PDB file of C-alpha atoms in Angstrom:
ATOM      1  CA  MET A 133     -10.324 -73.258 -21.065  1.00 45.00           C
ATOM      2  CA  SER A 134      -7.730 -75.761 -19.870  1.00 48.00           C
ATOM      3  CA  ASP A 135      -7.635 -77.077 -16.309  1.00 45.00           C
ATOM      4  CA  GLY A 136      -4.568 -74.921 -15.653  1.00 48.00           C
ATOM      5  CA  GLU A 137      -6.353 -71.827 -16.923  1.00 48.00           C
ATOM      6  CA  LYS A 138      -9.447 -72.680 -14.882  1.00 46.00           C
ATOM      7  CA  GLY A 139      -7.327 -73.075 -11.758  1.00 50.00           C
ATOM      8  CA  GLY A 140      -5.712 -69.689 -12.354  1.00 54.00           C
ATOM      9  CA  PHE A 141      -9.075 -68.055 -12.944  1.00 49.00           C
ATOM     10  CA  ILE A 142     -10.603 -69.614  -9.831  1.00 52.00           C
ATOM     11  CA  SER A 143      -7.622 -68.536  -7.729  1.00 53.00           C
ATOM     12  CA  LYS A 144      -8.022 -64.973  -8.993  1.00 54.00           C
ATOM     13  CA  VAL A 145     -11.704 -64.927  -8.064  1.00 52.00           C
ATOM     14  CA  ILE A 146     -11.791 -66.818  -4.769  1.00 56.00           C
ATOM     15  CA  GLY A 147      -8.182 -67.245  -3.712  1.00 59.00           C
ATOM     16  CA  PRO A 148      -6.392 -70.526  -3.075  1.00 71.00           C
ATOM     17  CA  LYS A 149      -8.663 -73.575  -3.346  1.00 82.00           C
ATOM     18  CA  ARG A 150      -7.719 -74.824   0.112  1.00 85.00           C
ATOM     19  CA  ARG A 151      -8.812 -71.561   1.733  1.00 86.00           C
ATOM     20  CA  TRP A 152     -12.018 -71.629  -0.298  1.00 86.00           C
ATOM     21  CA  ARG A 153     -12.832 -75.164   0.833  1.00 91.00           C
ATOM     22  CA  GLU A 154     -12.140 -74.254   4.458  1.00 92.00           C
ATOM     23  CA  TYR A 155     -14.361 -71.204   4.154  1.00 93.00           C
ATOM     24  CA  LYS A 156     -17.172 -73.270   2.595  1.00 94.00           C
ATOM     25  CA  ALA A 157     -16.883 -75.860   5.393  1.00 96.00           C
ATOM     26  CA  ARG A 158     -17.231 -73.092   7.977  1.00 96.00           C
ATOM     27  CA  VAL A 159     -20.289 -71.665   6.258  1.00 97.00           C
ATOM     28  CA  LYS A 160     -21.867 -75.112   6.089  1.00 97.00           C
ATOM     29  CA  GLN A 161     -21.655 -75.321   9.906  1.00 97.00           C
ATOM     30  CA  LEU A 162     -23.668 -72.124  10.416  1.00 97.00           C
ATOM     31  CA  PRO A 163     -27.325 -72.275  11.451  1.00 97.00           C
ATOM     32  CA  PRO A 164     -29.586 -72.213   8.349  1.00 96.00           C
ATOM     33  CA  ASN A 165     -30.580 -68.527   8.479  1.00 96.00           C
ATOM     34  CA  TYR A 166     -26.979 -67.354   8.945  1.00 96.00           C
ATOM     35  CA  ARG A 167     -25.778 -69.744   6.223  1.00 97.00           C
ATOM     36  CA  THR A 168     -28.413 -68.400   3.824  1.00 97.00           C
ATOM     37  CA  ALA A 169     -27.340 -64.829   4.563  1.00 97.00           C
ATOM     38  CA  VAL A 170     -23.660 -65.642   4.005  1.00 96.00           C
ATOM     39  CA  GLU A 171     -24.465 -67.451   0.757  1.00 96.00           C
ATOM     40  CA  ALA A 172     -26.429 -64.417  -0.458  1.00 96.00           C
ATOM     41  CA  ILE A 173     -23.504 -62.149   0.415  1.00 95.00           C
ATOM     42  CA  GLU A 174     -21.160 -64.586  -1.317  1.00 92.00           C
ATOM     43  CA  ARG A 175     -23.242 -64.456  -4.528  1.00 92.00           C
ATOM     44  CA  TYR A 176     -23.131 -60.669  -4.477  1.00 91.00           C
ATOM     45  CA  LEU A 177     -19.383 -60.658  -3.838  1.00 88.00           C
ATOM     46  CA  MET A 178     -18.787 -62.979  -6.787  1.00 85.00           C
ATOM     47  CA  HIS A 179     -20.122 -60.207  -9.013  1.00 84.00           C
ATOM     48  CA  PHE A 180     -18.945 -57.065  -7.284  1.00 81.00           C
ATOM     49  CA  GLY A 181     -16.249 -58.089  -4.812  1.00 73.00           C
ATOM     50  CA  PRO A 182     -12.479 -57.660  -4.667  1.00 66.00           C
ATOM     51  CA  VAL A 183     -10.462 -58.266  -7.785  1.00 61.00           C
ATOM     52  CA  THR A 184      -7.573 -60.247  -6.354  1.00 70.00           C
ATOM     53  CA  GLY A 185      -7.827 -63.768  -4.994  1.00 71.00           C
ATOM     54  CA  GLU A 186      -6.017 -62.815  -1.797  1.00 76.00           C
ATOM     55  CA  SER A 187      -8.412 -59.936  -1.091  1.00 78.00           C
ATOM     56  CA  ALA A 188     -11.404 -62.128  -1.915  1.00 81.00           C
ATOM     57  CA  ALA A 189     -10.187 -64.966   0.301  1.00 84.00           C
ATOM     58  CA  ALA A 190      -9.625 -62.595   3.220  1.00 85.00           C
ATOM     59  CA  LEU A 191     -13.037 -60.997   2.731  1.00 88.00           C
ATOM     60  CA  PHE A 192     -14.878 -64.331   2.582  1.00 91.00           C
ATOM     61  CA  GLU A 193     -13.064 -65.520   5.719  1.00 92.00           C
ATOM     62  CA  ASP A 194     -13.930 -62.322   7.550  1.00 93.00           C
ATOM     63  CA  VAL A 195     -17.589 -62.660   6.572  1.00 95.00           C
ATOM     64  CA  ALA A 196     -17.516 -66.211   7.941  1.00 96.00           C
ATOM     65  CA  ASP A 197     -15.914 -64.918  11.177  1.00 96.00           C
ATOM     66  CA  LEU A 198     -18.562 -62.228  11.538  1.00 96.00           C
ATOM     67  CA  PHE A 199     -21.460 -64.603  11.038  1.00 97.00           C
ATOM     68  CA  GLU A 200     -19.958 -67.310  13.256  1.00 97.00           C
ATOM     69  CA  ARG A 201     -19.680 -64.797  16.102  1.00 97.00           C
ATOM     70  CA  ALA A 202     -23.168 -63.464  15.432  1.00 97.00           C
ATOM     71  CA  ALA A 203     -24.631 -66.982  15.413  1.00 97.00           C
ATOM     72  CA  ALA A 204     -22.868 -67.793  18.682  1.00 97.00           C
ATOM     73  CA  ASP A 205     -24.233 -64.591  20.241  1.00 97.00           C
ATOM     74  CA  GLY A 206     -27.703 -64.996  18.720  1.00 96.00           C
ATOM     75  CA  THR A 207     -27.423 -61.649  16.930  1.00 96.00           C
ATOM     76  CA  PRO A 208     -30.280 -61.195  14.436  1.00 96.00           C
ATOM     77  CA  ILE A 209     -29.248 -61.046  10.753  1.00 96.00           C
ATOM     78  CA  ARG A 210     -30.774 -57.597  10.263  1.00 95.00           C
ATOM     79  CA  GLU A 211     -28.699 -56.305  13.149  1.00 96.00           C
ATOM     80  CA  ILE A 212     -25.566 -57.482  11.329  1.00 96.00           C
ATOM     81  CA  VAL A 213     -26.351 -56.138   7.862  1.00 96.00           C
ATOM     82  CA  GLY A 214     -28.466 -53.152   8.835  1.00 95.00           C
ATOM     83  CA  GLU A 215     -31.365 -51.696   6.876  1.00 95.00           C
ATOM     84  CA  ASP A 216     -29.520 -51.858   3.541  1.00 95.00           C
ATOM     85  CA  PRO A 217     -27.712 -55.166   2.950  1.00 95.00           C
ATOM     86  CA  VAL A 218     -26.240 -53.862  -0.316  1.00 94.00           C
ATOM     87  CA  GLU A 219     -24.619 -50.926   1.474  1.00 93.00           C
ATOM     88  CA  PHE A 220     -23.329 -53.308   4.147  1.00 94.00           C
ATOM     89  CA  VAL A 221     -21.597 -55.446   1.514  1.00 92.00           C
ATOM     90  CA  GLU A 222     -20.402 -52.421  -0.465  1.00 88.00           C
ATOM     91  CA  GLU A 223     -18.725 -51.122   2.701  1.00 88.00           C
ATOM     92  CA  LEU A 224     -17.031 -54.505   3.159  1.00 88.00           C
ATOM     93  CA  ILE A 225     -15.837 -54.383  -0.453  1.00 86.00           C
ATOM     94  CA  ARG A 226     -14.390 -50.888   0.000  1.00 82.00           C
ATOM     95  CA  ASN A 227     -12.227 -52.254   2.793  1.00 79.00           C
ATOM     96  CA  TYR A 228     -10.793 -55.067   0.658  1.00 76.00           C
ATOM     97  CA  ARG A 229     -10.603 -53.868  -2.926  1.00 64.00           C
ATOM     98  CA  LYS A 230      -7.103 -52.911  -3.927  1.00 59.00           C
ATOM     99  CA  GLY A 231      -5.756 -52.040  -7.327  1.00 55.00           C
ATOM    100  CA  GLY A 232      -8.609 -53.193  -9.499  1.00 61.00           C
ATOM    101  CA  TYR A 233      -9.725 -51.425 -12.645  1.00 62.00           C
ATOM    102  CA  ILE A 234     -12.780 -50.037 -10.857  1.00 66.00           C
ATOM    103  CA  ASP A 235     -10.586 -48.327  -8.269  1.00 68.00           C
ATOM    104  CA  ARG A 236      -8.327 -46.926 -10.990  1.00 73.00           C
ATOM    105  CA  GLU A 237     -11.294 -45.544 -12.898  1.00 76.00           C
ATOM    106  CA  ARG A 238     -12.787 -44.038  -9.753  1.00 77.00           C
ATOM    107  CA  ALA A 239      -9.464 -42.354  -9.022  1.00 80.00           C
ATOM    108  CA  ARG A 240      -9.221 -41.067 -12.607  1.00 85.00           C
ATOM    109  CA  LEU A 241     -12.725 -39.627 -12.441  1.00 90.00           C
ATOM    110  CA  THR A 242     -12.022 -37.922  -9.133  1.00 89.00           C
ATOM    111  CA  GLN A 243      -8.705 -36.528 -10.416  1.00 91.00           C
ATOM    112  CA  ALA A 244     -10.319 -35.235 -13.620  1.00 92.00           C
ATOM    113  CA  ILE A 245     -13.032 -33.378 -11.716  1.00 92.00           C
ATOM    114  CA  GLU A 246     -10.504 -31.977  -9.239  1.00 91.00           C
ATOM    115  CA  SER A 247      -8.338 -30.762 -12.151  1.00 90.00           C
ATOM    116  CA  ILE A 248     -11.321 -29.016 -13.709  1.00 90.00           C
ATOM    117  CA  GLU A 249     -12.190 -27.443 -10.378  1.00 88.00           C
ATOM    118  CA  ARG A 250      -8.621 -26.147  -9.909  1.00 89.00           C
ATOM    119  CA  ALA A 251      -8.593 -24.756 -13.448  1.00 87.00           C
ATOM    120  CA  GLU A 252     -11.898 -22.967 -12.871  1.00 86.00           C
ATOM    121  CA  GLU A 253     -10.618 -21.489  -9.593  1.00 87.00           C
ATOM    122  CA  ASN A 254      -7.516 -20.110 -11.324  1.00 86.00           C
ATOM    123  CA  ARG A 255      -9.506 -18.184 -13.957  1.00 79.00           C
TER     124      ARG A 255
END
């Protein structure tokens, strides 16, 4: 993979490099427990997060905002993420994912089942 291809790939995953660096600098300033939580969320998002760089960049920045405010207020981590951290992150993802193949396939599945249901009702 050439440097140009790598840059394009990275931008698709995390958004513009400058925004990524700014986000990482913000996370580095968090108290250790908040930083560890954000880094864990970040790892999860790298696998299951938004498909476009712009959506990913906005999501990472919003996570940083949330944890910066929580750290300033002394809000416990569990109070932020709730009982199920995976569900917390999945809900975040639902708010940012736009147009990816997963969304298209979910829509196709839903439409197929609804079509079957309508056909069965019309019998």
